[in-house]
Every structure is written in C-alpha cells, then in structure tokens.
DNA sequence: TTGTAGGCGTTATCAA
DNA sequence: TTGATAACGCCTACAA
C-alpha cells in the first residue's frame, strides 16, 4: 500500500498500452495521425488507469496553455457577471479555459495580476477599459501576449477592443432627462481616477448639461466607489443642499439602487419627489422599486465578441480591431417628467 | 530585432548575475540560504531583466503549485461572493493563490472541473456542500488531494468541513414564524436534488411544521432554481391557491427578493397581506423593501476558517476536522405577526 | 555558500 | 504509422 498515491503519467499509459509516449500523446492530441487500432488500445489504457494529462507539463512543452486570463475590477456587484459568463461560454466552445481575477479597481493590483496570469502561461488576456499605465502595455507587447480591452471603445486600433461609447450613452440619457423638464440635476459618479468608464459617463452628463446652456457650477457631483451603501450616503448628502435636485443621475445601477433604497428609508418618494437613473441595466435594475431607468448594455454580446476576437488574435487569424456596440436607453418608472 | 519576443528565464538571470541557476532559484525561494552580496547581485539582474518565474515549470519541479481550487455552484448571484472573498484573502496571506470555477449546480460539471483543477496542479480543493457521488471522493483520495467542504456541516469527520446546520437554522426560523401566529405557510425551496443545503433547509421547515402538529399535506412547496425571476413566478403560483398563505418562506434571499418584487407588481402588500422570509443575509436583504427577515450566515468567518483549515490540511499540520458555525435570525420588516 | 546535474510530465522533431 | 530523444523552465539533492 503506497504511502503517497501514485498518479498515472503518460509513461504509465504507454507501458500499459505497449506503445511509446509519443504515440499516446498523439492519441490525445492528433487522433488522425494514429491508426484506429492503436488508438483504441491506448484509450482503453487511459480509461482504466484514470489518466489525466498534467496541465503544467503540457503547457510547458507545447508552449501554449489554451488558457485565457481575465481581470475585472470587481466581483462584488454584478456589473461584469453576465458579460464574463458569455465570454467564458464562448471560450469553452473554442477549447479555451478562463482564469479570472479581480483587481478591486486598483491599478497596481491589476498590474500584479497581469504578471501572475502571464506567469501562469495565459495565451491571451482580457482587460476592462483602456486607461492604464503605458508600462503595462509595453510589458504585454514585449511578452507578445495578445490582449483585448472590453467595456472600452477606442478611436484607434492601437489596442484591440470591444465596447460601447460610455460618454455618448450617458449624454443621450442626460438629454432625455433634460428633455423631460429637469433643470436641477445632481450626479453620483463612480471614482473617475483610474476608471475611464466612470470618467466618460460623467463627461457625458457634463456634455449634455453644457450643450443645453447650463453652467457646470450648477451641477452637483459626488464621486464615490460603486457600492450600494455609497449611493445611499451620497444621496443623503445631495438632498441636504439648499436647492434640492429633481433628479439624481448615477454612474451605475448599483449606486442608483442605493439611492432608491435610502429614499424610501427617509420618506422621499421616487419618482414623485425625485427621479433616479442608473447605467448598465443589471438584473437588479428591473427589481428595485420603482424600476430603474437606465442604459442597457448588451453584456452577453460583448462577452461573446470579446472571446471571438481575442481567440482570432491569439491564433493570428485577425489583426487588432475595434468593435463598437450600440447601447439603448430603457425607460422605467424611476424617471418621470416634471 | 527579434521576431518573437524573448522571455527571460532563470538561465538568463544566472548569466547576467554571474552565478548558477541553483543560486538564483535560492534567491527567489530561500533567501536565507544565500549570502547578502549574491542576493543583491541576483535581485538586480532579476529586476533589470524583468524576470518572472514560469509558474508551470515551478509547479512541475517543486511538485506543488501553491494554488488552491474552489468550485462554487454559481457566480450569478451573490450567495458565495463574500465567503469566497474572505477565503481568498486568507489564502493570499499564507502565500496561496485561488482558482475559482462555477459548476452551475451540475454535479457532472463539478466533477469535470475537479479533474481540471487537479490537472492544473491544485494543492487542495474547496467544494460546497457534501452531497456528491462517492466516486468523486474516491478520486480525490486516490490522488491525495486535500479537500475541504464548506457551507456544509457534517456529523462525522470523514471529510474536513466548515459550515453550519442549515436544517436547524431553518427550523428555528420556522418556529419563529409559527410562533408569530402563522398557520398558512408556503415554501419556495431551491432544487433539492443534488443540493444538500437546499434539502436541509426544506427539511427544517418540515421539522418545525410537524413538531407543531400540522400535516405535510397542508404545506405547499415549490422547488425552483435560485433565481430572482423564479421566486417571482413561484409566488404568483402560490397566491393562486384556494387557501392563500400568510407567509412565504424562501430557500434563500434571492428567491425572497423575487417574491417581494413581484408582490409589489401585483399589488400585494408585504408584510400586511403576506410575510416573506429568506436565508443567507446577502447584501441585498437589507436593501429590498420591506427589508428581509432572514438567517444571517457568517460568510466571512466561514471563508477565513476554510482557508486556515485547508492550508493546515495541505501542510499536514492538522487532521480533518468539522467546524460548525453559529447562525442567527435577523428580524426585519418583511415578517410580521398575525 | 555555491555549483552540478538529474528529473518533473509533456510535446515535437526526426528517423525509421 | 510509430519510436527515440531533445527540449520546455525550474527545483533540489548532492557534492564541492
């Protein structure tokens, strides 16, 4: 009885089947290069031994891991869940596996996790947004790691990307809000430092605001991390101002959910007393009360396209490309006209 | 100018520093076995070359990966998010990395992912619950992979585990509900097949119901996957019955959130017309309206303990142990007496 | 304290 | 169609 369990290797299979390790390897990877008879023999041995290829050894010898790494800013809320899910499904279809980690919105943590994923032999990387230290892009280029930026929409094709125009979308929503008669808007934005999506969304509101002839001085803005509690706290602060806003535009649905929840707590009616808007159209948006007016993002489509384009890049079937998706505004009860 | 980028290896560092690869390796892994002078020399070379150890090679040579795999049933909702987060943090503290995948509540998918993680060289595994094919446990034992079951509470120590008593907790909650005067209870349970947590929670309600002298025939039960929409749908169905329930006890907070959301849609007041309870006390529970009465689970503590115990197991500093946590009932507005 | 050299489990090149 | 055999990049006795 062995003290340490024996784990079957290629050698064991080769012995059991009476062939060489090379042949076993072929049976596993390029069946067509092997006679049906030996294939059967080998597969039997594989089966009976319960052999499973050692991933690390394989990756090292083949110089590719069939693994793709993704780093998202957070797993706490559902912002990236659906998109990543679709990304993973599309990868699996093509025989790739996904490794995910979360950077907690910290650029240096992200940089570290990039190194980690590269060290693990990732064939390619999915990153969120485009704003990061140039050194990171240099590093990736030096190592020759195909990288695709999602949730990002770039003017040029310096990086491969798939995403949508956060700024235009938010501007469009703000136009709608103003069109409904609102003149006292307050904004609860995510932290824009190091977060291009948040920055662009905020710019979008400002664009609209100014295009309608108003001054930025009259646009209260609070920046706070994307957490439901923070949305609630920011809302309280905004409502203490001398001129109360008639609408709160939030940088995403999570903040908006916090606003709606808190409003009820303190006896403010949405949308009669104050309207609220979000961004992303996550699952939650339909289920808060009142349901949230927000910007619908085609998360699943984005994930699927990201997978296709990244794999094409890895297998050198395509050049870097920028893919821009359309978003739409979903009107729900949380926003009403004056 | 090299067509394919050159990635620095141990050899490169050794050459640059004028020492052997063994010495470089020591500098990276066992600094104390190296003179301060060479250490400095080597680290300089590491730095200037931008050397990063190849993970696969390291894992293969050292026969350990310092990686732990976790398989959770779903990432869609936040049930496991906080626990896993704490688990990861504790792992990192001890120099271990975490690899996560999701089984979508499908036992065969879980089995496949277990093999995948083992093939990747995971030093240990975290699984959710205890109910799975014996063959899986056999396989794990044969390969000698330390495994810890979380969200599970076992009577014996056949498997290492950390968790709480789902059945007792739910029974306790049901006792409270009945104590408040409710006699028409309906249950929306998760799918109990293959999900021991769901099964035990359901049993807990039944225990209480019968202990109070009622018949199971008078306890309407709907099983449905843990999704907010499903909670809503089940609720509609339950309210169409001849005898309308005065309280809906849900298998978890996600289902309960669906109930609360749908109730408002169709003009049923919670808790005046019908009370609602959940389980887990996820973030959402506080923010639905009315706030959800539920069972609070110490997710972070569970994650932390899971990490400690699993690492102890891996490093053979401890034997398999069963760790049972206390849970508590959180009374909020969604439940009121008759 | 340092270096030498064998081995970890695959894949891939070349002959046979 | 198969089989030797040399990588792949690192760790780790063992020797110096």
XYZ file of C-alpha atoms (C1' of nucleotides) in Angstrom:
708
model
C 0.000 0.000 0.000
C 1.685 3.151 -1.197
C 2.141 5.933 1.264
C 1.912 8.585 -1.394
C -0.689 7.828 -4.040
C 0.598 7.131 -7.495
C -0.624 9.452 -10.174
C -0.625 7.917 -13.636
C 1.518 9.614 -16.247
C 1.978 9.311 -19.967
C 4.626 6.705 -19.285
C 2.216 4.522 -17.382
C -0.279 4.693 -20.191
C 2.400 3.959 -22.765
C 3.533 0.904 -20.826
C 0.034 -0.352 -20.293
C -0.786 0.012 -23.963
C 2.560 -1.286 -25.148
C 3.412 1.796 -27.191
C 5.656 4.824 -26.836
C 4.764 8.008 -25.021
C 4.824 9.836 -28.330
C 2.027 7.664 -29.610
C -0.049 8.200 -26.523
C 0.424 11.905 -26.878
C -0.780 11.716 -30.462
C -3.834 9.741 -29.456
C -4.697 12.550 -27.094
C -3.948 15.476 -29.362
C -3.962 14.461 -33.021
C -6.055 11.363 -33.330
C -5.946 11.447 -37.109
C -2.244 10.679 -37.081
C -2.759 7.329 -35.414
C -4.138 4.005 -36.565
C -7.599 3.142 -35.269
C -6.305 0.013 -33.621
C -3.631 1.670 -31.511
C -5.986 4.495 -30.744
C -8.408 2.071 -29.226
C -5.713 0.267 -27.310
C -4.386 3.488 -25.898
C -7.752 4.914 -24.978
C -8.500 1.763 -23.086
C -5.349 2.166 -21.077
C -6.136 5.829 -20.459
C -9.567 4.878 -19.248
C -8.558 2.045 -16.981
C -5.735 3.979 -15.396
C -7.832 7.095 -14.982
C -5.103 9.065 -16.647
C -5.423 12.833 -16.818
C -2.791 14.895 -18.625
C -0.700 17.114 -16.425
C -1.638 20.597 -17.403
C 1.603 22.244 -16.389
C 3.762 19.820 -18.275
C 1.599 20.149 -21.319
C 1.638 23.914 -21.265
C 5.384 23.928 -20.920
C 6.084 21.515 -23.705
C 3.529 22.889 -26.120
C 4.286 26.497 -25.304
C 0.646 27.277 -25.069
C -1.871 26.731 -22.340
C -5.215 27.159 -24.083
C -5.978 29.366 -21.168
C -7.109 32.943 -21.251
C -6.895 35.290 -18.319
C -9.409 37.987 -17.452
C -9.030 40.686 -14.846
C -12.142 42.537 -13.819
C -12.297 45.443 -11.382
C -14.726 43.751 -9.033
C -16.751 40.645 -8.438
C -18.716 42.197 -5.602
C -21.539 43.505 -7.677
C -22.969 42.002 -10.813
C -21.679 44.583 -13.275
C -19.380 42.216 -15.108
C -21.069 38.919 -14.309
C -23.195 38.440 -17.390
C -20.564 39.634 -19.835
C -17.933 37.403 -18.308
C -20.276 34.462 -18.305
C -20.858 34.834 -22.039
C -17.137 35.328 -22.550
C -16.390 32.082 -20.785
C -19.040 30.134 -22.661
C -17.675 31.310 -25.996
C -14.151 30.419 -24.915
C -15.136 26.915 -23.897
C -16.768 26.405 -27.274
C -13.392 27.030 -28.840
C -11.484 24.851 -26.428
C -10.108 27.592 -24.217
C -10.339 27.886 -20.471
C -10.807 31.033 -18.471
C -8.908 32.250 -15.440
C -10.479 35.192 -13.644
C -9.153 37.525 -11.020
C -10.330 40.802 -9.610
C -8.299 43.957 -9.156
C -10.550 45.830 -6.744
C -10.207 48.887 -9.004
C -6.532 49.164 -8.050
C -4.174 49.665 -10.990
C -1.141 48.260 -9.199
C -3.068 45.191 -8.163
C -4.144 44.778 -11.744
C -0.552 45.035 -12.927
C 0.445 42.361 -10.464
C -2.331 40.070 -11.573
C -1.352 40.556 -15.173
C 2.107 39.299 -14.321
C 0.585 36.445 -12.397
C -1.575 35.384 -15.330
C 1.299 35.706 -17.745
C 3.475 33.645 -15.434
C 0.753 31.032 -15.463
C 1.111 30.886 -19.201
C -2.062 32.603 -20.324
C -2.265 32.661 -24.105
C -4.175 35.920 -24.040
C -5.703 38.485 -21.720
C -8.997 40.290 -21.329
C -8.816 43.610 -19.526
C -11.536 46.109 -18.696
C -11.273 49.642 -20.030
C -8.269 51.263 -21.636
C -6.802 53.628 -19.055
C -3.690 52.146 -17.544
C -0.010 52.801 -17.235
C 1.806 52.655 -20.538
C 4.362 50.369 -18.895
C 1.691 47.702 -18.646
C 1.029 47.811 -22.370
C 4.759 47.791 -23.032
C 5.185 44.729 -20.895
C 2.379 42.901 -22.634
C 3.801 43.816 -26.022
C 7.291 42.691 -25.065
C 5.985 39.352 -23.918
C 3.849 39.146 -27.008
C 0.631 38.500 -25.099
C -2.456 39.184 -27.199
C -4.702 41.457 -25.190
C -8.220 42.667 -25.716
C -9.825 45.565 -23.896
C -13.505 45.148 -23.149
C -16.065 47.659 -21.910
C -13.874 50.052 -23.843
C -14.334 51.759 -27.115
C -11.252 53.242 -28.671
C -10.979 55.643 -31.548
C -7.956 53.904 -32.997
C -6.796 50.347 -33.309
C -3.703 50.646 -31.194
C -5.348 48.082 -28.952
C -7.935 45.504 -29.801
C -11.174 46.386 -28.090
C -14.865 45.740 -27.829
C -17.242 48.033 -26.057
C -19.521 50.993 -26.360
C -19.341 54.730 -26.068
C -19.939 55.442 -22.397
C -19.807 59.159 -22.921
C -22.275 59.328 -25.765
C -24.651 56.956 -23.986
C -24.678 58.995 -20.817
C -25.048 62.203 -22.777
C -28.021 60.751 -24.541
C -29.612 59.785 -21.234
C -28.962 63.256 -19.845
C -30.562 64.755 -22.928
C -33.653 62.710 -22.220
C -33.678 63.824 -18.603
C -33.376 67.463 -19.520
C -35.918 66.973 -22.262
C -38.351 65.855 -19.591
C -38.034 69.249 -17.999
C -35.475 68.616 -15.292
C -33.296 71.617 -14.519
C -31.890 70.542 -11.161
C -29.710 67.550 -11.816
C -27.277 66.014 -9.356
C -24.757 63.346 -10.241
C -23.437 60.433 -8.224
C -20.443 59.206 -10.170
C -18.031 56.374 -9.608
C -14.446 57.319 -8.778
C -13.150 58.551 -12.115
C -9.475 58.336 -11.230
C -8.203 55.233 -12.952
C -11.659 54.335 -14.248
C -12.192 55.505 -17.793
C -15.777 54.206 -17.940
C -16.768 56.292 -14.932
C -14.906 59.310 -16.269
C -16.601 59.116 -19.640
C -20.033 58.708 -18.155
C -19.501 61.791 -16.066
C -18.260 63.671 -19.126
C -21.397 62.630 -20.935
C -23.605 64.314 -18.363
C -21.463 67.417 -18.475
C -21.599 67.484 -22.268
C -25.350 67.469 -22.260
C -25.604 69.929 -19.406
C -23.397 72.457 -21.122
C -24.923 71.872 -24.543
C -28.209 72.976 -23.021
C -26.590 76.193 -21.922
C -26.127 75.479 -18.212
C -23.069 76.023 -16.078
C -21.037 73.241 -14.544
C -21.096 75.198 -11.279
C -24.759 74.349 -11.049
C -24.204 70.629 -11.439
C -23.567 68.976 -8.066
C -21.338 65.926 -8.410
C -20.288 63.362 -5.860
C -17.714 60.712 -6.625
C -17.872 57.513 -4.634
C -16.934 53.857 -5.089
C -19.517 51.624 -6.723
C -21.266 50.268 -3.675
C -24.888 50.322 -2.764
C -24.217 51.911 0.617
C -22.226 54.676 -1.008
C -25.066 55.528 -3.322
C -27.309 55.842 -0.289
C -24.866 58.077 1.561
C -24.262 60.335 -1.416
C -27.983 60.721 -1.887
C -28.459 61.905 1.669
C -25.726 64.444 1.180
C -27.216 65.746 -2.053
C -30.643 66.150 -0.526
C -29.269 68.348 2.198
C -28.321 71.044 -0.282
C -30.230 74.316 -0.440
C -31.560 73.638 -3.891
C -32.807 70.088 -3.896
C -32.255 68.184 -7.134
C -35.273 66.884 -9.025
C -33.287 64.034 -10.470
C -30.245 62.017 -9.440
C -28.185 60.605 -12.274
C -25.996 57.742 -11.094
C -22.830 56.338 -12.640
C -24.242 52.846 -12.481
C -27.181 50.779 -11.301
C -25.580 49.819 -8.016
C -25.329 53.428 -6.888
C -28.858 54.035 -8.126
C -30.158 51.093 -6.146
C -28.618 52.629 -3.051
C -30.371 55.903 -3.769
C -33.741 54.262 -4.227
C -33.364 52.188 -1.095
C -32.336 55.169 1.004
C -35.025 57.420 -0.416
C -37.680 55.096 0.897
C -35.982 54.931 4.277
C -36.112 58.672 4.707
C -39.547 59.135 3.240
C -38.699 60.619 -0.119
C -40.805 59.341 -2.969
C -39.228 58.186 -6.199
C -40.103 59.440 -8.761
C -42.613 61.944 -7.392
C -40.156 63.823 -5.208
C -37.018 62.934 -7.090
C -36.222 60.893 -10.182
C -33.312 58.457 -10.409
C -31.324 56.994 -13.308
C -28.669 54.291 -13.490
C -26.364 52.697 -16.021
C -25.682 49.080 -17.085
C -29.126 47.528 -16.771
C -28.041 44.752 -14.479
C -30.579 42.230 -13.251
C -31.287 44.323 -10.177
C -32.496 47.302 -12.223
C -35.801 45.637 -13.006
C -36.365 44.525 -9.446
C -35.864 47.629 -7.392
C -38.949 49.727 -6.808
C -39.619 51.801 -8.685
C -37.863 50.013 -11.527
C -34.811 51.847 -12.751
C -34.461 53.922 -15.879
C -31.017 53.068 -17.139
C -28.734 52.465 -20.087
C -28.976 48.956 -21.408
C -25.644 47.395 -22.283
C -25.562 44.210 -24.400
C -23.343 42.393 -21.924
C -23.659 38.943 -23.385
C -22.990 40.084 -26.905
C -19.943 41.972 -25.703
C -18.618 38.883 -23.952
C -19.145 36.697 -26.972
C -17.466 39.102 -29.356
C -14.599 39.597 -26.959
C -13.975 35.859 -26.975
C -14.130 35.563 -30.733
C -11.838 38.497 -31.364
C -9.332 37.536 -28.716
C -9.043 33.990 -29.970
C -8.649 35.244 -33.525
C -5.845 37.436 -32.277
C -4.159 34.569 -30.476
C -4.387 32.256 -33.425
C -3.279 35.083 -35.683
C -6.363 34.819 -37.784
C -7.035 38.533 -37.472
C -5.498 41.890 -36.716
C -6.355 44.145 -33.846
C -9.811 45.574 -34.283
C -12.117 47.968 -32.524
C -15.665 46.752 -32.132
C -18.237 49.281 -31.041
C -21.610 48.123 -29.764
C -24.852 50.030 -29.598
C -26.496 50.700 -26.275
C -30.034 51.847 -25.652
C -31.927 53.693 -23.010
C -34.529 51.776 -21.024
C -37.253 53.979 -19.635
C -38.720 52.687 -16.408
C -40.672 54.172 -13.542
C -37.796 55.758 -11.620
C -37.662 58.679 -14.052
C -40.590 60.913 -14.777
C -41.109 64.357 -16.280
C -41.713 67.475 -14.306
C 15.149 42.843 -33.584
C 13.694 39.514 -32.604
C 10.536 38.435 -34.358
C 9.305 36.517 -31.353
C 9.895 38.336 -28.092
C 12.436 36.817 -25.762
C 11.176 35.925 -22.353
C 13.854 35.886 -19.684
C 14.433 32.610 -17.865
C 16.391 31.528 -14.838
C 19.324 30.939 -17.114
C 19.325 34.496 -18.318
C 19.288 35.781 -14.780
C 22.061 33.397 -13.773
C 24.231 34.555 -16.663
C 23.567 38.204 -16.007
C 24.406 37.818 -12.335
C 27.352 35.513 -12.940
C 26.053 32.701 -10.766
C 24.387 29.339 -11.282
C 20.691 28.780 -11.788
C 20.548 26.997 -8.475
C 21.680 30.120 -6.710
C 19.129 32.245 -8.477
C 16.455 29.781 -7.512
C 17.562 30.018 -3.913
C 17.445 33.781 -4.005
C 13.861 33.531 -5.091
C 12.718 30.811 -2.721
C 15.022 30.508 0.250
C 16.801 33.795 0.690
C 18.306 32.755 3.997
C 20.477 30.183 2.265
C 22.298 32.809 0.271
C 24.881 35.443 1.077
C 23.614 39.016 1.154
C 26.025 40.022 -1.561
C 24.948 37.480 -4.133
C 21.350 38.051 -3.195
C 21.693 41.679 -4.097
C 23.519 40.883 -7.313
C 20.884 38.408 -8.349
C 17.950 40.607 -7.456
C 19.426 43.354 -9.554
C 19.597 41.033 -12.519
C 16.047 39.869 -11.877
C 14.903 43.442 -11.784
C 16.697 44.663 -14.856
C 15.649 41.705 -16.951
C 12.090 41.866 -15.729
C 12.296 38.204 -14.903
C 9.172 36.435 -13.746
C 9.308 32.768 -12.776
C 7.408 30.453 -15.054
C 4.628 29.129 -12.945
C 4.159 25.859 -14.793
C 7.800 24.955 -14.630
C 7.944 25.807 -10.981
C 4.882 23.771 -10.142
C 6.223 20.805 -12.009
C 9.644 20.838 -10.489
C 8.539 21.575 -6.965
C 5.546 19.274 -7.120
C 3.358 21.875 -5.599
C 1.629 24.874 -7.046
C 0.687 26.938 -4.009
C -2.640 27.118 -5.688
C -5.967 26.140 -4.273
C -9.018 25.460 -6.374
C -12.571 26.305 -5.419
C -15.716 25.222 -7.196
C -18.895 27.043 -6.339
C -22.351 26.254 -7.693
C -22.908 29.715 -9.131
C -21.425 33.141 -9.549
C -24.668 34.622 -10.825
C -25.977 35.736 -7.508
C -24.019 36.905 -4.523
C -24.584 33.893 -2.291
C -20.959 32.808 -2.237
C -19.283 36.116 -3.020
C -18.446 37.311 0.448
C -17.351 33.939 1.760
C -15.127 33.351 -1.220
C -13.653 36.812 -0.931
C -12.636 36.157 2.657
C -11.350 32.744 1.660
C -9.128 34.269 -0.972
C -7.819 36.980 1.309
C -6.836 34.444 3.919
C -5.160 32.284 1.281
C -3.117 35.182 -0.045
C -1.942 35.940 3.476
C -0.447 32.479 3.572
C 1.083 32.656 0.121
C -1.538 30.653 -1.713
C -3.462 31.630 -4.813
C -7.041 30.849 -5.599
C -8.538 29.415 -8.756
C -12.317 29.588 -8.959
C -14.769 27.940 -11.245
C -18.509 27.522 -11.196
C -20.475 24.330 -11.689
C -23.926 25.780 -12.394
C -25.325 23.334 -9.830
C -24.479 20.439 -12.142
C -22.725 17.518 -10.442
C -21.112 16.226 -13.629
C -19.799 19.665 -14.462
C -18.388 19.867 -10.971
C -16.687 16.515 -11.396
C -15.130 17.699 -14.615
C -13.915 20.896 -13.025
C -12.413 18.956 -10.177
C -10.353 16.995 -12.668
C -9.452 20.202 -14.410
C -8.221 21.797 -11.195
C -6.318 18.691 -10.222
C -4.733 18.572 -13.660
C -3.694 22.155 -13.102
C -1.870 21.019 -10.027
C -4.064 22.438 -7.301
C -2.613 21.645 -3.885
C -6.061 21.489 -2.355
C -9.731 21.959 -3.121
C -12.668 23.799 -1.646
C -16.069 22.362 -2.500
C -19.535 23.477 -1.466
C -21.752 21.057 0.445
C -21.220 17.372 0.972
C -23.641 15.572 -1.323
C -21.827 14.193 -4.329
C -21.012 10.919 -5.973
C -18.776 8.691 -3.897
C -16.570 8.233 -6.946
C -15.569 11.865 -6.683
C -14.377 11.432 -3.128
C -12.593 8.240 -4.127
C -10.821 10.012 -6.910
C -9.736 12.834 -4.643
C -8.492 10.366 -2.066
C -6.552 8.340 -4.624
C -4.833 11.445 -5.924
C -4.231 12.543 -2.366
C -5.783 15.965 -2.832
C -6.722 17.597 0.469
C -10.304 18.735 0.206
C -12.475 20.832 2.437
C -16.243 21.074 2.235
C -17.668 24.476 3.018
C -21.264 25.536 3.607
C -21.530 22.018 4.965
C -21.759 20.697 8.433
C -21.074 17.031 8.858
C -21.741 14.823 11.842
C -18.507 12.899 11.424
C -15.016 13.770 10.348
C -14.882 11.612 7.272
C -14.400 14.842 5.372
C -12.962 18.103 6.578
C -15.694 20.703 6.652
C -16.741 24.105 7.814
C -20.295 25.284 7.852
C -23.485 25.487 9.764
C -26.599 23.464 10.342
C -28.957 24.500 7.562
C -31.708 22.296 8.852
C -31.651 23.520 12.421
C -31.409 27.125 11.315
C -34.403 26.878 9.042
C -36.348 25.011 11.671
C -35.611 27.752 14.122
C -36.821 30.367 11.673
C -39.980 28.365 11.025
C -40.561 28.112 14.768
C -40.435 31.877 14.953
C -42.849 32.215 12.081
C -45.310 29.830 13.636
C -44.763 31.479 16.983
C -45.957 34.710 15.394
C -49.269 33.053 14.689
C -48.849 31.981 11.085
C -50.752 28.829 10.213
C -50.725 29.083 6.427
C -47.140 28.722 5.365
C -45.939 28.173 1.820
C -42.390 27.312 0.887
C -40.327 28.267 -2.140
C -37.328 25.981 -1.986
C -34.298 25.651 -4.177
C -33.967 22.452 -6.200
C -33.084 19.910 -3.553
C -31.803 17.232 -5.915
C -28.037 17.412 -5.705
C -28.159 20.375 -3.323
C -27.846 19.316 0.285
C -28.155 22.856 1.604
C -31.483 23.328 -0.095
C -32.661 19.895 1.013
C -31.771 20.547 4.626
C -33.428 23.903 4.683
C -36.589 22.383 3.382
C -36.356 19.632 5.967
C -36.004 22.276 8.624
C -39.333 23.823 7.734
C -40.965 20.430 7.671
C -39.500 19.553 11.061
C -40.974 22.611 12.630
C -44.298 22.225 10.850
C -44.751 18.680 12.020
C -43.472 19.374 15.501
C -46.311 21.864 15.834
C -48.749 19.144 14.946
C -49.510 20.056 11.357
C -49.634 17.821 8.315
C -47.195 17.985 5.460
C -50.155 17.832 3.092
C -51.029 21.311 4.240
C -47.615 22.713 3.451
C -47.421 23.916 -0.174
C -43.902 23.612 -1.538
C -42.453 24.748 -4.841
C -38.941 23.845 -5.885
C -37.230 26.158 -8.335
C -33.679 27.190 -9.204
C -32.197 30.069 -7.226
C -33.062 32.962 -9.478
C -34.925 36.105 -8.719
C -37.368 35.566 -11.590
C -38.160 32.092 -10.352
C -39.014 33.390 -6.911
C -41.432 35.798 -8.533
C -43.058 33.095 -10.645
C -43.405 30.682 -7.753
C -45.015 33.386 -5.683
C -47.664 34.046 -8.309
C -48.452 30.359 -8.419
C -48.732 30.080 -4.658
C -51.081 33.044 -4.432
C -53.464 31.441 -6.872
C -54.240 28.649 -4.441
C -57.604 28.420 -2.714
C -56.146 28.999 0.705
C -53.742 31.902 0.363
C -50.626 31.639 2.509
C -49.975 34.300 5.120
C -46.243 33.816 4.854
C -43.823 32.661 2.178
C -40.659 31.031 3.453
C -37.946 31.040 0.811
C -34.904 28.819 0.488
C -32.686 31.835 0.088
C -32.654 35.614 -0.193
C -32.599 35.621 -3.966
C -35.918 33.810 -4.182
C -37.309 36.050 -1.460
C -36.248 39.151 -3.355
C -38.181 37.870 -6.334
C -41.247 37.391 -4.177
C -41.070 40.881 -2.737
C -40.540 42.442 -6.139
C -43.423 40.556 -7.705
C -45.751 41.209 -4.774
C -45.451 44.913 -5.347
C -46.057 44.481 -9.060
C -49.337 42.726 -8.491
C -50.463 44.913 -5.647
C -49.934 42.604 -2.715
C -48.563 44.290 0.365
C -45.636 42.795 2.243
C -45.927 42.211 5.142
C -49.533 43.294 5.620
C -51.008 40.847 3.128
C -48.254 38.286 3.223
C -44.971 37.931 5.109
C -41.719 36.802 3.483
C -38.546 35.224 4.823
C -35.205 34.426 3.213
C -31.926 32.750 4.056
C -28.260 33.835 3.819
C -28.491 37.535 4.629
C -26.742 38.679 1.490
C -26.220 42.370 0.904
C -29.485 42.623 -0.984
C -31.543 41.532 2.029
C -31.175 44.905 3.704
C -31.988 46.831 0.572
C -35.177 45.301 -0.684
C -38.353 46.870 0.600
C -39.540 45.858 3.026
C -36.194 44.653 4.348
C -35.954 40.914 4.567
C -36.202 38.749 7.651
C -33.600 36.080 7.080
C -30.970 33.793 8.553
C -27.654 35.511 8.951
C -24.688 33.395 7.946
C -21.179 34.470 8.977
C -19.853 34.231 5.450
C -16.547 35.948 6.024
C -15.741 33.914 9.084
C -16.566 30.750 7.208
C -14.249 31.735 4.370
C -11.419 32.549 6.705
C -11.714 29.334 8.667
C -11.979 27.340 5.465
C -8.673 28.792 4.322
C -6.936 28.122 7.603
C -8.154 24.564 7.887
C -7.469 23.685 4.288
C -3.939 25.004 4.406
C -3.328 23.158 7.646
C -4.510 20.017 5.914
C -2.262 20.588 2.921
C 0.770 21.268 5.043
C -0.131 18.321 7.225
C -0.289 20.443 10.316
C -3.715 19.128 11.209
C -6.147 16.304 10.706
C -9.544 16.523 9.114
C -11.907 18.478 11.291
C -15.505 19.536 11.320
C -16.090 23.141 12.175
C -19.627 24.187 12.921
C -20.550 27.857 12.956
C -23.461 29.537 14.624
C -26.053 31.346 12.597
C -28.667 33.783 13.810
C -32.041 35.022 12.753
C -32.327 38.631 11.677
C -35.797 40.042 12.120
C -36.659 42.721 9.608
C -39.861 44.249 8.296
C -40.815 41.549 5.797
C -42.127 39.305 8.549
C -44.815 40.334 10.965
C -47.188 38.589 13.303
C -50.819 37.912 12.617
C 27.712 29.359 0.499
C 27.693 27.755 -4.180
C 27.590 24.722 -8.350
C 26.459 20.294 -10.914
C 23.185 17.506 -12.735
C 19.086 14.812 -12.767
C 14.236 14.930 -13.063
C 9.247 16.826 -13.199
C 5.379 15.122 -17.483
C 4.578 16.719 -21.869
C 5.176 17.906 -26.839
C 7.626 17.957 -31.133
C 11.359 16.922 -34.331
C 13.429 13.473 -36.888
C 14.318 8.984 -38.278
C 12.932 4.602 -39.004
C 2.258 4.917 -38.616
C 5.497 4.661 -34.907
C 9.565 5.443 -31.657
C 13.786 7.801 -29.739
C 15.126 11.879 -27.931
C 15.699 16.576 -27.146
C 13.621 20.417 -25.372
C 10.311 23.302 -22.011
C 11.975 26.201 -17.240
C 12.559 25.234 -12.813
C 13.778 22.841 -8.217
C 16.677 20.113 -5.287
C 19.572 16.518 -3.600
C 24.337 16.004 -3.569
C 28.896 17.340 -3.980
C 32.344 20.733 -3.651
